[in-house]
mmCIF file of C-alpha atoms and ligand atoms in Angstrom:
data_model
loop_
_atom_site.group_PDB
_atom_site.id
_atom_site.type_symbol
_atom_site.label_atom_id
_atom_site.label_comp_id
_atom_site.label_asym_id
_atom_site.label_seq_id
_atom_site.Cartn_x
_atom_site.Cartn_y
_atom_site.Cartn_z
ATOM 1 C CA MET A 438 -25.194 2.746 -4.690
ATOM 2 C CA THR A 439 -26.645 4.640 -7.670
ATOM 3 C CA GLN A 440 -24.185 6.405 -9.935
ATOM 4 C CA ASP A 441 -24.688 10.110 -10.557
ATOM 5 C CA PRO A 442 -25.091 10.428 -14.368
ATOM 6 C CA GLU A 443 -23.616 13.920 -14.109
ATOM 7 C CA ALA A 444 -20.495 12.636 -12.306
ATOM 8 C CA LYS A 445 -17.254 13.347 -14.099
ATOM 9 C CA VAL A 446 -15.007 10.527 -15.255
ATOM 10 C CA ALA A 447 -11.909 10.283 -13.077
ATOM 11 C CA LEU A 448 -9.195 9.979 -15.735
ATOM 12 C CA LEU A 449 -6.715 8.297 -13.386
ATOM 13 C CA ASP A 450 -9.193 5.430 -12.948
ATOM 14 C CA LEU A 451 -8.969 4.549 -16.639
ATOM 15 C CA THR A 452 -6.675 1.997 -18.209
ATOM 16 C CA TYR A 453 -4.837 3.118 -21.334
ATOM 17 C CA PRO A 454 -7.403 1.483 -23.705
ATOM 18 C CA GLN A 455 -10.254 3.096 -21.736
ATOM 19 C CA LEU A 456 -8.572 6.489 -22.052
ATOM 20 C CA GLN A 457 -8.194 5.890 -25.794
ATOM 21 C CA ASN A 458 -11.924 5.144 -26.060
ATOM 22 C CA LEU A 459 -12.748 8.318 -24.204
ATOM 23 C CA VAL A 460 -10.572 10.361 -26.563
ATOM 24 C CA LEU A 461 -12.160 8.703 -29.609
ATOM 25 C CA SER A 462 -15.627 9.386 -28.191
ATOM 26 C CA LEU A 463 -14.710 13.081 -28.169
ATOM 27 C CA GLY A 464 -14.033 12.822 -31.901
ATOM 28 C CA GLU A 465 -10.269 13.186 -31.451
ATOM 29 C CA PRO A 466 -7.598 11.075 -33.199
ATOM 30 C CA PRO A 467 -5.926 8.250 -31.207
ATOM 31 C CA TYR A 468 -2.592 10.080 -30.793
ATOM 32 C CA ARG A 469 -4.358 12.573 -28.531
ATOM 33 C CA ALA A 470 -4.706 9.741 -26.010
ATOM 34 C CA ASP A 471 -0.889 9.459 -25.945
ATOM 35 C CA GLN A 472 -0.600 13.165 -25.341
ATOM 36 C CA LEU A 473 -3.205 13.149 -22.594
ATOM 37 C CA TYR A 474 -1.590 10.103 -20.949
ATOM 38 C CA ARG A 475 1.773 11.876 -21.035
ATOM 39 C CA TRP A 476 0.279 14.952 -19.349
ATOM 40 C CA LEU A 477 -1.307 12.878 -16.607
ATOM 41 C CA TYR A 478 1.611 10.621 -15.730
ATOM 42 C CA GLY A 479 4.727 12.152 -17.308
ATOM 43 C CA GLU A 480 4.166 15.841 -16.684
ATOM 44 C CA LEU A 481 2.073 15.423 -13.512
ATOM 45 C CA ALA A 482 -0.449 17.906 -14.872
ATOM 46 C CA THR A 483 -3.235 18.780 -12.465
ATOM 47 C CA ARG A 484 -5.390 20.958 -14.759
ATOM 48 C CA PHE A 485 -6.636 20.610 -18.320
ATOM 49 C CA GLU A 486 -5.746 24.241 -19.034
ATOM 50 C CA ASP A 487 -2.038 23.383 -18.683
ATOM 51 C CA MET A 488 -2.199 20.694 -21.385
ATOM 52 C CA HIS A 489 -1.267 23.181 -24.088
ATOM 53 C CA ASN A 490 -0.739 20.765 -26.976
ATOM 54 C CA LEU A 491 -4.362 19.582 -26.746
ATOM 55 C CA PRO A 492 -6.793 21.646 -28.822
ATOM 56 C CA GLN A 493 -8.861 24.135 -26.874
ATOM 57 C CA PRO A 494 -12.253 22.489 -27.724
ATOM 58 C CA MET A 495 -10.944 19.108 -26.517
ATOM 59 C CA ARG A 496 -9.762 20.651 -23.255
ATOM 60 C CA GLN A 497 -13.154 22.284 -22.816
ATOM 61 C CA ARG A 498 -14.990 18.998 -23.410
ATOM 62 C CA LEU A 499 -12.693 17.252 -20.953
ATOM 63 C CA GLU A 500 -13.249 19.996 -18.412
ATOM 64 C CA GLN A 501 -17.011 19.389 -18.604
ATOM 65 C CA THR A 502 -16.920 15.596 -18.485
ATOM 66 C CA ALA A 503 -13.745 14.470 -16.744
ATOM 67 C CA SER A 504 -11.542 15.222 -13.741
ATOM 68 C CA VAL A 505 -7.740 15.092 -13.503
ATOM 69 C CA ARG A 506 -7.240 14.756 -9.746
ATOM 70 C CA GLY A 507 -9.493 13.813 -6.811
ATOM 71 C CA LEU A 508 -7.365 13.945 -3.650
ATOM 72 C CA THR A 509 -7.445 16.990 -1.385
ATOM 73 C CA PRO A 510 -4.389 17.391 0.861
ATOM 74 C CA LEU A 511 -5.700 18.011 4.391
ATOM 75 C CA GLU A 512 -2.650 17.759 6.605
ATOM 76 C CA GLU A 513 1.090 17.216 6.327
ATOM 77 C CA LYS A 514 3.488 16.199 9.063
ATOM 78 C CA ARG A 515 7.246 16.235 8.714
ATOM 79 C CA SER A 516 9.570 14.219 10.931
ATOM 80 C CA SER A 517 12.137 16.222 12.876
ATOM 81 C CA SER A 518 14.807 15.158 10.365
ATOM 82 C CA GLY A 519 12.579 16.305 7.491
ATOM 83 C CA LEU A 520 13.230 12.994 5.738
ATOM 84 C CA THR A 521 9.793 11.523 6.360
ATOM 85 C CA ARG A 522 6.672 13.401 5.328
ATOM 86 C CA LYS A 523 3.247 12.070 6.001
ATOM 87 C CA PHE A 524 0.139 13.289 4.201
ATOM 88 C CA LEU A 525 -3.527 12.992 5.029
ATOM 89 C CA PHE A 526 -5.752 13.243 1.952
ATOM 90 C CA GLY A 527 -9.490 13.784 1.639
ATOM 91 C CA LEU A 528 -11.304 11.695 -0.979
ATOM 92 C CA PRO A 529 -14.243 12.961 -3.045
ATOM 93 C CA ASP A 530 -16.717 11.177 -0.714
ATOM 94 C CA GLY A 531 -15.242 12.819 2.389
ATOM 95 C CA GLU A 532 -13.215 9.795 3.551
ATOM 96 C CA THR A 533 -9.526 10.142 4.381
ATOM 97 C CA ILE A 534 -6.354 8.180 3.654
ATOM 98 C CA GLU A 535 -2.686 8.498 4.471
ATOM 99 C CA SER A 536 0.454 8.304 2.348
ATOM 100 C CA VAL A 537 4.084 8.716 3.359
ATOM 101 C CA LEU A 538 7.061 10.106 1.441
ATOM 102 C CA MET A 539 10.468 8.899 2.627
ATOM 103 C CA LEU A 540 13.664 10.545 1.449
ATOM 104 C CA TYR A 541 16.510 8.423 2.714
ATOM 105 C CA ASP A 542 18.993 5.823 1.456
ATOM 106 C CA LYS A 543 19.244 7.863 -1.774
ATOM 107 C CA ARG A 544 15.666 6.841 -2.514
ATOM 108 C CA ARG A 545 12.430 8.734 -2.851
ATOM 109 C CA THR A 546 9.994 6.129 -1.616
ATOM 110 C CA VAL A 547 6.244 6.461 -1.246
ATOM 111 C CA CYS A 548 4.120 4.291 0.973
ATOM 112 C CA LEU A 549 0.619 3.906 -0.453
ATOM 113 C CA SER A 550 -2.798 3.108 0.949
ATOM 114 C CA THR A 551 -5.120 0.739 -0.904
ATOM 115 C CA GLN A 552 -8.230 0.910 1.293
ATOM 116 C CA VAL A 553 -9.967 3.341 3.631
ATOM 117 C CA GLY A 554 -9.338 1.423 6.845
ATOM 118 C CA CYS A 555 -8.895 -2.337 6.689
ATOM 119 C CA PRO A 556 -11.330 -5.197 7.348
ATOM 120 C CA LEU A 557 -8.685 -7.588 8.687
ATOM 121 C CA GLY A 558 -8.468 -6.134 12.185
ATOM 122 C CA CYS A 559 -4.908 -6.960 13.261
ATOM 123 C CA PRO A 560 -5.010 -5.810 16.900
ATOM 124 C CA PHE A 561 -1.615 -4.034 16.864
ATOM 125 C CA CYS A 562 -2.407 -1.944 13.780
ATOM 126 C CA ALA A 563 -4.033 1.508 13.902
ATOM 127 C CA THR A 564 -5.701 0.921 10.525
ATOM 128 C CA GLY A 565 -7.062 -2.428 11.659
ATOM 129 C CA GLN A 566 -8.381 -0.840 14.842
ATOM 130 C CA SER A 567 -10.243 1.820 12.878
ATOM 131 C CA GLY A 568 -12.447 -0.615 10.946
ATOM 132 C CA PHE A 569 -13.164 -0.681 7.233
ATOM 133 C CA VAL A 570 -14.948 1.813 5.010
ATOM 134 C CA ARG A 571 -14.173 0.991 1.377
ATOM 135 C CA ASP A 572 -11.649 -0.006 -1.246
ATOM 136 C CA LEU A 573 -9.716 2.695 -3.064
ATOM 137 C CA THR A 574 -10.085 2.972 -6.819
ATOM 138 C CA PRO A 575 -7.028 2.481 -9.083
ATOM 139 C CA GLY A 576 -6.884 6.241 -9.644
ATOM 140 C CA GLU A 577 -6.943 7.001 -5.921
ATOM 141 C CA ILE A 578 -3.984 4.667 -5.457
ATOM 142 C CA VAL A 579 -1.980 6.077 -8.384
ATOM 143 C CA GLU A 580 -2.758 9.679 -7.479
ATOM 144 C CA GLN A 581 -0.931 9.298 -4.159
ATOM 145 C CA VAL A 582 2.274 8.718 -6.165
ATOM 146 C CA LEU A 583 1.598 11.602 -8.544
ATOM 147 C CA TYR A 584 0.856 14.023 -5.715
ATOM 148 C CA LEU A 585 3.953 13.059 -3.717
ATOM 149 C CA ALA A 586 6.123 13.216 -6.845
ATOM 150 C CA GLY A 587 4.835 16.778 -7.256
ATOM 151 C CA GLN A 588 6.177 17.540 -3.764
ATOM 152 C CA LEU A 589 9.753 16.815 -4.820
ATOM 153 C CA LYS A 590 12.142 19.469 -6.078
ATOM 154 C CA GLU A 591 11.530 20.932 -9.526
ATOM 155 C CA GLY A 592 13.418 18.851 -12.094
ATOM 156 C CA GLU A 593 13.751 15.869 -9.714
ATOM 157 C CA GLN A 594 10.147 14.839 -9.565
ATOM 158 C CA ARG A 595 10.735 11.118 -9.786
ATOM 159 C CA ILE A 596 9.626 8.685 -7.171
ATOM 160 C CA SER A 597 12.214 5.891 -7.106
ATOM 161 C CA ASN A 598 10.329 3.269 -5.072
ATOM 162 C CA VAL A 599 6.735 2.458 -4.239
ATOM 163 C CA VAL A 600 5.682 0.295 -1.303
ATOM 164 C CA PHE A 601 2.106 -0.799 -0.702
ATOM 165 C CA MET A 602 2.407 -0.607 3.070
ATOM 166 C CA GLY A 603 -0.047 2.121 3.997
ATOM 167 C CA MET A 604 -3.650 1.656 5.034
ATOM 168 C CA GLY A 605 -5.427 -1.475 3.903
ATOM 169 C CA GLU A 606 -4.671 -4.905 2.492
ATOM 170 C CA PRO A 607 -3.681 -4.649 -1.193
ATOM 171 C CA LEU A 608 -4.440 -8.269 -2.013
ATOM 172 C CA ILE A 609 -8.113 -8.001 -1.010
ATOM 173 C CA ASN A 610 -8.404 -4.956 -3.270
ATOM 174 C CA TYR A 611 -6.550 -6.893 -5.917
ATOM 175 C CA ASP A 612 -7.889 -5.509 -9.195
ATOM 176 C CA ALA A 613 -7.483 -1.858 -8.240
ATOM 177 C CA THR A 614 -4.016 -2.514 -6.809
ATOM 178 C CA TRP A 615 -2.919 -4.382 -9.901
ATOM 179 C CA GLN A 616 -4.299 -1.757 -12.272
ATOM 180 C CA ALA A 617 -2.369 0.868 -10.275
ATOM 181 C CA VAL A 618 0.823 -1.220 -10.650
ATOM 182 C CA GLN A 619 0.252 -1.498 -14.396
ATOM 183 C CA THR A 620 -0.366 2.236 -14.733
ATOM 184 C CA LEU A 621 2.734 3.136 -12.728
ATOM 185 C CA THR A 622 4.937 0.780 -14.747
ATOM 186 C CA ASP A 623 3.536 1.770 -18.178
ATOM 187 C CA SER A 624 6.412 3.102 -20.288
ATOM 188 C CA ARG A 625 4.060 5.589 -21.989
ATOM 189 C CA GLY A 626 3.387 7.236 -18.648
ATOM 190 C CA TYR A 627 5.078 7.094 -15.254
ATOM 191 C CA ASN A 628 7.436 4.304 -16.328
ATOM 192 C CA LEU A 629 8.457 2.984 -12.908
ATOM 193 C CA GLY A 630 10.384 -0.316 -12.901
ATOM 194 C CA ALA A 631 8.316 -3.210 -11.537
ATOM 195 C CA ARG A 632 11.308 -4.203 -9.391
ATOM 196 C CA ARG A 633 10.975 -0.897 -7.578
ATOM 197 C CA ILE A 634 7.501 -1.759 -6.346
ATOM 198 C CA THR A 635 6.843 -3.841 -3.237
ATOM 199 C CA ILE A 636 3.451 -5.162 -2.265
ATOM 200 C CA SER A 637 3.034 -5.947 1.409
ATOM 201 C CA THR A 638 0.398 -8.476 2.379
ATOM 202 C CA VAL A 639 -0.774 -9.910 5.639
ATOM 203 C CA GLY A 640 -0.674 -13.276 3.867
ATOM 204 C CA ILE A 641 -3.678 -13.610 1.548
ATOM 205 C CA VAL A 642 -2.744 -16.909 -0.102
ATOM 206 C CA PRO A 643 -4.979 -16.718 -3.236
ATOM 207 C CA GLY A 644 -3.741 -13.161 -3.815
ATOM 208 C CA ILE A 645 -0.082 -14.216 -3.588
ATOM 209 C CA GLU A 646 -0.732 -17.072 -6.010
ATOM 210 C CA ARG A 647 -2.425 -14.722 -8.442
ATOM 211 C CA LEU A 648 0.398 -12.211 -8.130
ATOM 212 C CA ALA A 649 2.928 -14.960 -8.865
ATOM 213 C CA GLY A 650 1.215 -15.568 -12.214
ATOM 214 C CA GLU A 651 1.176 -11.928 -13.350
ATOM 215 C CA GLY A 652 4.601 -11.994 -14.958
ATOM 216 C CA LEU A 653 5.937 -8.778 -13.445
ATOM 217 C CA GLN A 654 8.879 -8.748 -11.065
ATOM 218 C CA VAL A 655 7.093 -6.863 -8.302
ATOM 219 C CA GLY A 656 8.591 -7.388 -4.845
ATOM 220 C CA LEU A 657 6.556 -9.222 -2.221
ATOM 221 C CA ALA A 658 6.619 -8.619 1.530
ATOM 222 C CA VAL A 659 4.622 -10.861 3.850
ATOM 223 C CA SER A 660 3.749 -9.642 7.330
ATOM 224 C CA LEU A 661 4.554 -12.764 9.316
ATOM 225 C CA HIS A 662 4.970 -11.583 12.927
ATOM 226 C CA ALA A 663 5.029 -15.119 14.354
ATOM 227 C CA PRO A 664 6.594 -18.466 13.434
ATOM 228 C CA ASN A 665 3.712 -20.724 14.499
ATOM 229 C CA ASP A 666 -0.009 -20.749 13.730
ATOM 230 C CA ASP A 667 -1.256 -20.327 17.313
ATOM 231 C CA LEU A 668 0.720 -17.185 18.010
ATOM 232 C CA ARG A 669 0.191 -15.824 14.516
ATOM 233 C CA GLN A 670 -3.573 -16.112 14.817
ATOM 234 C CA SER A 671 -3.551 -13.898 17.894
ATOM 235 C CA LEU A 672 -1.650 -11.187 16.004
ATOM 236 C CA VAL A 673 -3.168 -11.654 12.567
ATOM 237 C CA PRO A 674 -6.793 -12.892 12.711
ATOM 238 C CA ILE A 675 -6.896 -13.796 8.990
ATOM 239 C CA ALA A 676 -4.186 -16.395 9.697
ATOM 240 C CA ARG A 677 -7.058 -18.669 10.776
ATOM 241 C CA ARG A 678 -8.001 -18.900 7.127
ATOM 242 C CA TYR A 679 -4.459 -19.258 5.806
ATOM 243 C CA PRO A 680 -2.220 -21.478 7.919
ATOM 244 C CA LEU A 681 1.537 -21.052 7.692
ATOM 245 C CA SER A 682 2.018 -24.212 5.640
ATOM 246 C CA ASP A 683 -0.224 -22.813 2.848
ATOM 247 C CA LEU A 684 1.302 -19.366 3.163
ATOM 248 C CA LEU A 685 4.847 -20.667 2.852
ATOM 249 C CA ASP A 686 3.859 -22.782 -0.183
ATOM 250 C CA ALA A 687 2.466 -19.653 -1.873
ATOM 251 C CA CYS A 688 5.675 -17.759 -1.027
ATOM 252 C CA ARG A 689 7.815 -20.509 -2.532
ATOM 253 C CA SER A 690 5.710 -20.362 -5.677
ATOM 254 C CA TYR A 691 6.160 -16.577 -5.816
ATOM 255 C CA ILE A 692 9.930 -16.887 -5.534
ATOM 256 C CA GLU A 693 10.003 -19.553 -8.247
ATOM 257 C CA HIS A 694 7.871 -17.498 -10.637
ATOM 258 C CA THR A 695 9.635 -14.164 -10.149
ATOM 259 C CA GLY A 696 13.168 -15.251 -9.218
ATOM 260 C CA ARG A 697 13.052 -12.534 -6.585
ATOM 261 C CA ARG A 698 14.068 -12.675 -2.968
ATOM 262 C CA MET A 699 11.085 -11.866 -0.818
ATOM 263 C CA THR A 700 10.742 -10.142 2.518
ATOM 264 C CA PHE A 701 9.082 -11.157 5.763
ATOM 265 C CA GLU A 702 8.034 -8.416 8.145
ATOM 266 C CA TYR A 703 8.223 -9.268 11.841
ATOM 267 C CA ALA A 704 6.987 -6.649 14.326
ATOM 268 C CA LEU A 705 8.666 -7.347 17.659
ATOM 269 C CA VAL A 706 6.249 -7.127 20.596
ATOM 270 C CA GLU A 707 7.699 -7.286 24.094
ATOM 271 C CA ASP A 708 7.211 -10.684 25.758
ATOM 272 C CA LEU A 709 4.880 -11.868 23.006
ATOM 273 C CA ASN A 710 6.871 -12.879 19.947
ATOM 274 C CA ASP A 711 10.430 -11.822 20.819
ATOM 275 C CA SER A 712 11.946 -14.825 22.668
ATOM 276 C CA LEU A 713 15.037 -16.686 21.482
ATOM 277 C CA LYS A 714 12.940 -19.848 21.221
ATOM 278 C CA LEU A 715 10.664 -18.127 18.717
ATOM 279 C CA ALA A 716 13.694 -16.791 16.828
ATOM 280 C CA ARG A 717 14.851 -20.393 16.448
ATOM 281 C CA GLN A 718 11.363 -21.468 15.307
ATOM 282 C CA LEU A 719 11.369 -18.657 12.759
ATOM 283 C CA ALA A 720 14.803 -19.677 11.473
ATOM 284 C CA HIS A 721 13.583 -23.249 11.106
ATOM 285 C CA LEU A 722 10.431 -22.135 9.264
ATOM 286 C CA LEU A 723 12.330 -19.998 6.757
ATOM 287 C CA ALA A 724 15.403 -22.218 6.298
ATOM 288 C CA GLY A 725 16.334 -22.564 2.634
ATOM 289 C CA LEU A 726 13.921 -19.870 1.419
ATOM 290 C CA LEU A 727 15.247 -16.987 -0.709
ATOM 291 C CA CYS A 728 14.178 -14.311 1.747
ATOM 292 C CA HIS A 729 15.070 -11.481 4.076
ATOM 293 C CA VAL A 730 13.510 -10.750 7.462
ATOM 294 C CA ASN A 731 12.793 -7.190 8.549
ATOM 295 C CA LEU A 732 12.572 -6.918 12.330
ATOM 296 C CA ILE A 733 10.542 -3.874 13.360
ATOM 297 C CA PRO A 734 10.033 -3.010 17.032
ATOM 298 C CA LEU A 735 6.271 -2.512 17.381
ATOM 299 C CA ASN A 736 5.058 1.002 16.810
ATOM 300 C CA PRO A 737 2.704 1.443 19.789
ATOM 301 C CA THR A 738 -0.809 2.595 18.920
ATOM 302 C CA ALA A 739 -3.351 4.333 21.144
ATOM 303 C CA ASP A 740 -5.680 1.325 21.391
ATOM 304 C CA SER A 741 -3.175 -1.419 22.072
ATOM 305 C CA ALA A 742 -1.622 -2.442 25.378
ATOM 306 C CA TRP A 743 1.363 -4.047 23.636
ATOM 307 C CA HIS A 744 4.835 -2.528 23.796
ATOM 308 C CA PRO A 745 7.808 -2.628 21.451
ATOM 309 C CA SER A 746 10.538 -5.068 22.377
ATOM 310 C CA PRO A 747 13.332 -3.272 24.226
ATOM 311 C CA PRO A 748 16.637 -2.854 22.324
ATOM 312 C CA ASP A 749 18.446 -5.728 24.098
ATOM 313 C CA ARG A 750 15.641 -8.187 23.174
ATOM 314 C CA VAL A 751 15.703 -6.922 19.581
ATOM 315 C CA ARG A 752 19.479 -7.386 19.442
ATOM 316 C CA ALA A 753 19.265 -10.886 20.884
ATOM 317 C CA PHE A 754 16.485 -11.954 18.475
ATOM 318 C CA HIS A 755 18.413 -10.527 15.539
ATOM 319 C CA GLY A 756 21.628 -12.211 16.716
ATOM 320 C CA GLU A 757 19.907 -15.601 16.952
ATOM 321 C CA LEU A 758 18.560 -15.317 13.396
ATOM 322 C CA ARG A 759 22.015 -14.355 12.126
ATOM 323 C CA ARG A 760 23.600 -17.260 13.987
ATOM 324 C CA LEU A 761 21.128 -19.556 12.200
ATOM 325 C CA ALA A 762 21.987 -18.025 8.793
ATOM 326 C CA ILE A 763 18.739 -16.128 8.255
ATOM 327 C CA ASN A 764 19.260 -12.758 6.535
ATOM 328 C CA SER A 765 17.677 -10.072 8.648
ATOM 329 C CA THR A 766 17.772 -6.361 9.362
ATOM 330 C CA VAL A 767 16.446 -4.339 12.256
ATOM 331 C CA ARG A 768 14.392 -1.508 10.789
ATOM 332 C CA LEU A 769 14.262 1.786 12.564
ATOM 333 C CA ARG A 770 10.867 3.201 13.283
ATOM 334 C CA ARG A 771 11.497 6.247 11.170
ATOM 335 C CA GLY A 772 9.132 9.120 11.515
ATOM 336 C CA VAL A 773 7.724 7.920 14.845
ATOM 337 C CA ASP A 774 7.403 11.579 15.840
ATOM 338 C CA ILE A 775 4.904 12.065 13.018
ATOM 339 C CA GLU A 776 2.829 8.958 13.732
ATOM 340 C CA ALA A 777 4.288 7.307 10.646
ATOM 341 C CA GLY A 778 2.810 3.940 11.647
ATOM 342 C CA CYS A 779 0.101 2.745 9.307
ATOM 343 C CA GLY A 780 -3.201 4.523 9.943
ATOM 344 C CA GLN A 781 -2.149 6.548 12.969
ATOM 345 C CA LEU A 782 -2.629 10.035 11.615
ATOM 346 C CA ARG A 783 -6.092 9.234 10.302
ATOM 347 C CA SER A 784 -7.059 7.523 13.572
ATOM 348 C CA ARG A 785 -6.003 10.472 15.664
ATOM 349 C CA ARG A 786 -7.915 12.873 13.461
ATOM 350 C CA THR A 787 -11.011 10.693 13.436
ATOM 351 C CA ARG A 788 -10.875 10.340 17.224
ATOM 352 C CA ALA A 789 -10.549 14.113 17.560
ATOM 353 C CA ALA A 790 -13.640 14.542 15.376
ATOM 354 C CA GLY A 791 -15.422 12.422 18.013
ATOM 355 C CA ALA A 792 -19.138 11.933 17.643
ATOM 356 C CA ALA A 793 -19.366 14.642 14.986
ATOM 357 C CA ARG A 794 -18.850 12.006 12.338
ATOM 358 C CA PRO A 795 -18.770 8.246 12.861
ATOM 359 C CA PRO A 796 -15.181 7.172 12.120
ATOM 360 C CA SER A 797 -15.987 4.173 9.969
ATOM 361 C CA ARG A 798 -17.830 0.962 10.306
ATOM 362 C CA PRO A 799 -16.760 -0.772 13.503
ATOM 363 C CA SER A 800 -14.634 -3.740 12.610
ATOM 364 C CA GLY A 801 -17.237 -6.197 13.891
ATOM 365 C CA GLU A 802 -19.333 -5.406 10.839
ATOM 366 C CA GLY A 803 -18.535 -5.836 7.181
ATOM 367 C CA HIS A 804 -16.212 -8.742 6.675
ATOM 368 C CA ASP A 805 -14.048 -8.659 9.761
ATOM 369 C CA VAL A 806 -12.778 -12.130 10.415
ATOM 370 C CA ARG A 807 -12.693 -11.700 14.174
ATOM 371 C CA ALA A 808 -16.460 -11.445 14.231
ATOM 372 C CA HIS A 809 -16.991 -14.234 11.703
ATOM 373 C CA PRO A 810 -14.162 -16.747 12.132
ATOM 374 C CA GLY A 811 -15.679 -19.295 9.784
ATOM 375 C CA LYS A 812 -17.094 -16.920 7.226
ATOM 376 C CA PRO A 813 -15.200 -16.373 3.980
ATOM 377 C CA ILE A 814 -14.003 -12.867 3.277
ATOM 378 C CA ALA A 815 -15.523 -11.456 0.126
ATOM 379 C CA PHE A 816 -12.688 -11.611 -2.413
ATOM 380 C CA ARG A 817 -14.783 -9.648 -4.816
ATOM 381 C CA ASN A 818 -11.887 -8.830 -7.035
ATOM 382 C CA ASN A 819 -10.042 -12.109 -7.012
ATOM 383 C CA ARG A 820 -10.336 -14.631 -9.768
ATOM 384 C CA THR A 821 -10.020 -17.486 -7.289
HETATM 385 N N1 SAH B 1681 -2.094 -4.966 5.003
HETATM 386 C C1 SAH B 1681 -0.756 -5.108 4.576
HETATM 387 C C2 SAH B 1681 -0.072 -3.792 4.238
HETATM 388 C C3 SAH B 1681 -0.353 -2.639 5.139
HETATM 389 S S1 SAH B 1681 0.303 -2.775 6.774
HETATM 390 C C4 SAH B 1681 0.042 -5.902 5.582
HETATM 391 O O1 SAH B 1681 -0.458 -6.132 6.678
HETATM 392 O O2 SAH B 1681 1.154 -6.300 5.252
HETATM 393 C C5 SAH B 1681 2.035 -2.488 6.451
HETATM 394 C C6 SAH B 1681 2.958 -3.074 7.493
HETATM 395 O O3 SAH B 1681 2.853 -2.346 8.721
HETATM 396 C C7 SAH B 1681 2.669 -4.526 7.836
HETATM 397 O O4 SAH B 1681 3.877 -5.258 7.861
HETATM 398 C C8 SAH B 1681 2.071 -4.430 9.208
HETATM 399 O O5 SAH B 1681 2.210 -5.611 9.926
HETATM 400 C C9 SAH B 1681 2.868 -3.259 9.785
HETATM 401 N N2 SAH B 1681 2.303 -2.649 10.962
HETATM 402 C C10 SAH B 1681 1.034 -2.270 11.167
HETATM 403 N N3 SAH B 1681 0.899 -1.729 12.392
HETATM 404 C C11 SAH B 1681 2.124 -1.770 12.973
HETATM 405 C C12 SAH B 1681 2.626 -1.363 14.239
HETATM 406 N N4 SAH B 1681 1.833 -0.826 15.147
HETATM 407 N N5 SAH B 1681 3.949 -1.556 14.491
HETATM 408 C C13 SAH B 1681 4.756 -2.125 13.564
HETATM 409 N N6 SAH B 1681 4.338 -2.527 12.353
HETATM 410 C C14 SAH B 1681 3.036 -2.357 12.062
HETATM 411 FE FE1 SF4 B 1682 -4.939 -4.563 7.686
HETATM 412 FE FE2 SF4 B 1682 -2.296 -4.847 7.328
HETATM 413 FE FE3 SF4 B 1682 -3.262 -3.411 9.396
HETATM 414 FE FE4 SF4 B 1682 -3.566 -6.075 9.396
HETATM 415 S S1 SF4 B 1682 -1.611 -4.922 9.462
HETATM 416 S S2 SF4 B 1682 -5.137 -4.576 9.901
HETATM 417 S S3 SF4 B 1682 -3.882 -6.466 7.234
HETATM 418 S S4 SF4 B 1682 -3.468 -2.938 7.247
#
């Protein structure tokens, strides 16, 4: 792809040192970078003209060469309780992503996307079903937080928690995800505590290992969904590459490095992974690990024949884990009335657009593991 030389620099894509260089290249003193950074992340400014402590000529130069924001809000859905709000954003290249704002448990949590679609093709997931288009940039990830913070009441515009549980797999867009984490936690800007961030992964072992070495106490959630390799591979195709033994080793290493309890996500699918026998297998697998299990009845998607486990099966599974001393919680499917499951709003909209615009690459192309079981996924951004 050739880069348009006229294209403006997206300021949110820059690290702090890169922003400093840009300011210096405009002939401004270094402290102007602090001021600009503060406008972007502290004041949630969306226009250069509002940055009144920057000199007029600097604002004009920035106007010509740089952009503050890139997301266009296209659609918002509120749950009937009003506590869950889901947003569909347009990106500068016409693609779309989803983010969710959740206002319960005294928290203001945002759920972020890291990719347009996802190449990993988990068959129960609306994002996986929609195929993969591209990675998000660091700025596109961070901007979701800034936009949703701007939706909160005047004077209370602080997001308290960030979860990377929207569209895409954060650990195969590692560099952009990590830069976004660093930007959000930077005390000169948004200043969010690392402990208030949770990265959810389908179980990308090299990514978990890399994360363990970063030295920030970011929370880790692993989408497990099954306690043995055979069953897991049918729910999570990438599990063929990363067997449970390797995954659990990486999780242990993460816990040792961060000292943090981690989470396992387990979507309960009727008659597939919800038997008492599997609950016992799960308890055996996780015995002795500093962890918590979130049990989530499957959120049915349009393209999947699977159903959520009925409440009595959920209760029994949960009870068996408790009996075997595994910490677990049944999570409500909040915001189901607004298609709050990952990727559902975008999928519906893309389906409605029909042949007018191809939705995205079908998941058999690109680096979908279902189509290429033996072929390595391109971990472009990983050091490993
Ligand atoms: N790719 C990452 C993060 C995005 S998915 C991951 O897989 O962890 C965020 C969470 O939503 C994951 O736990 C995923 O398993 C879950 N999820 C996706 N589709 C779901 C569905 N239909 N019902 C319940 N959980 C679902
Ligand atoms: Fe991708 Fe996660 Fe959905 Fe699997 S569950 S397809 S890894 S977004």
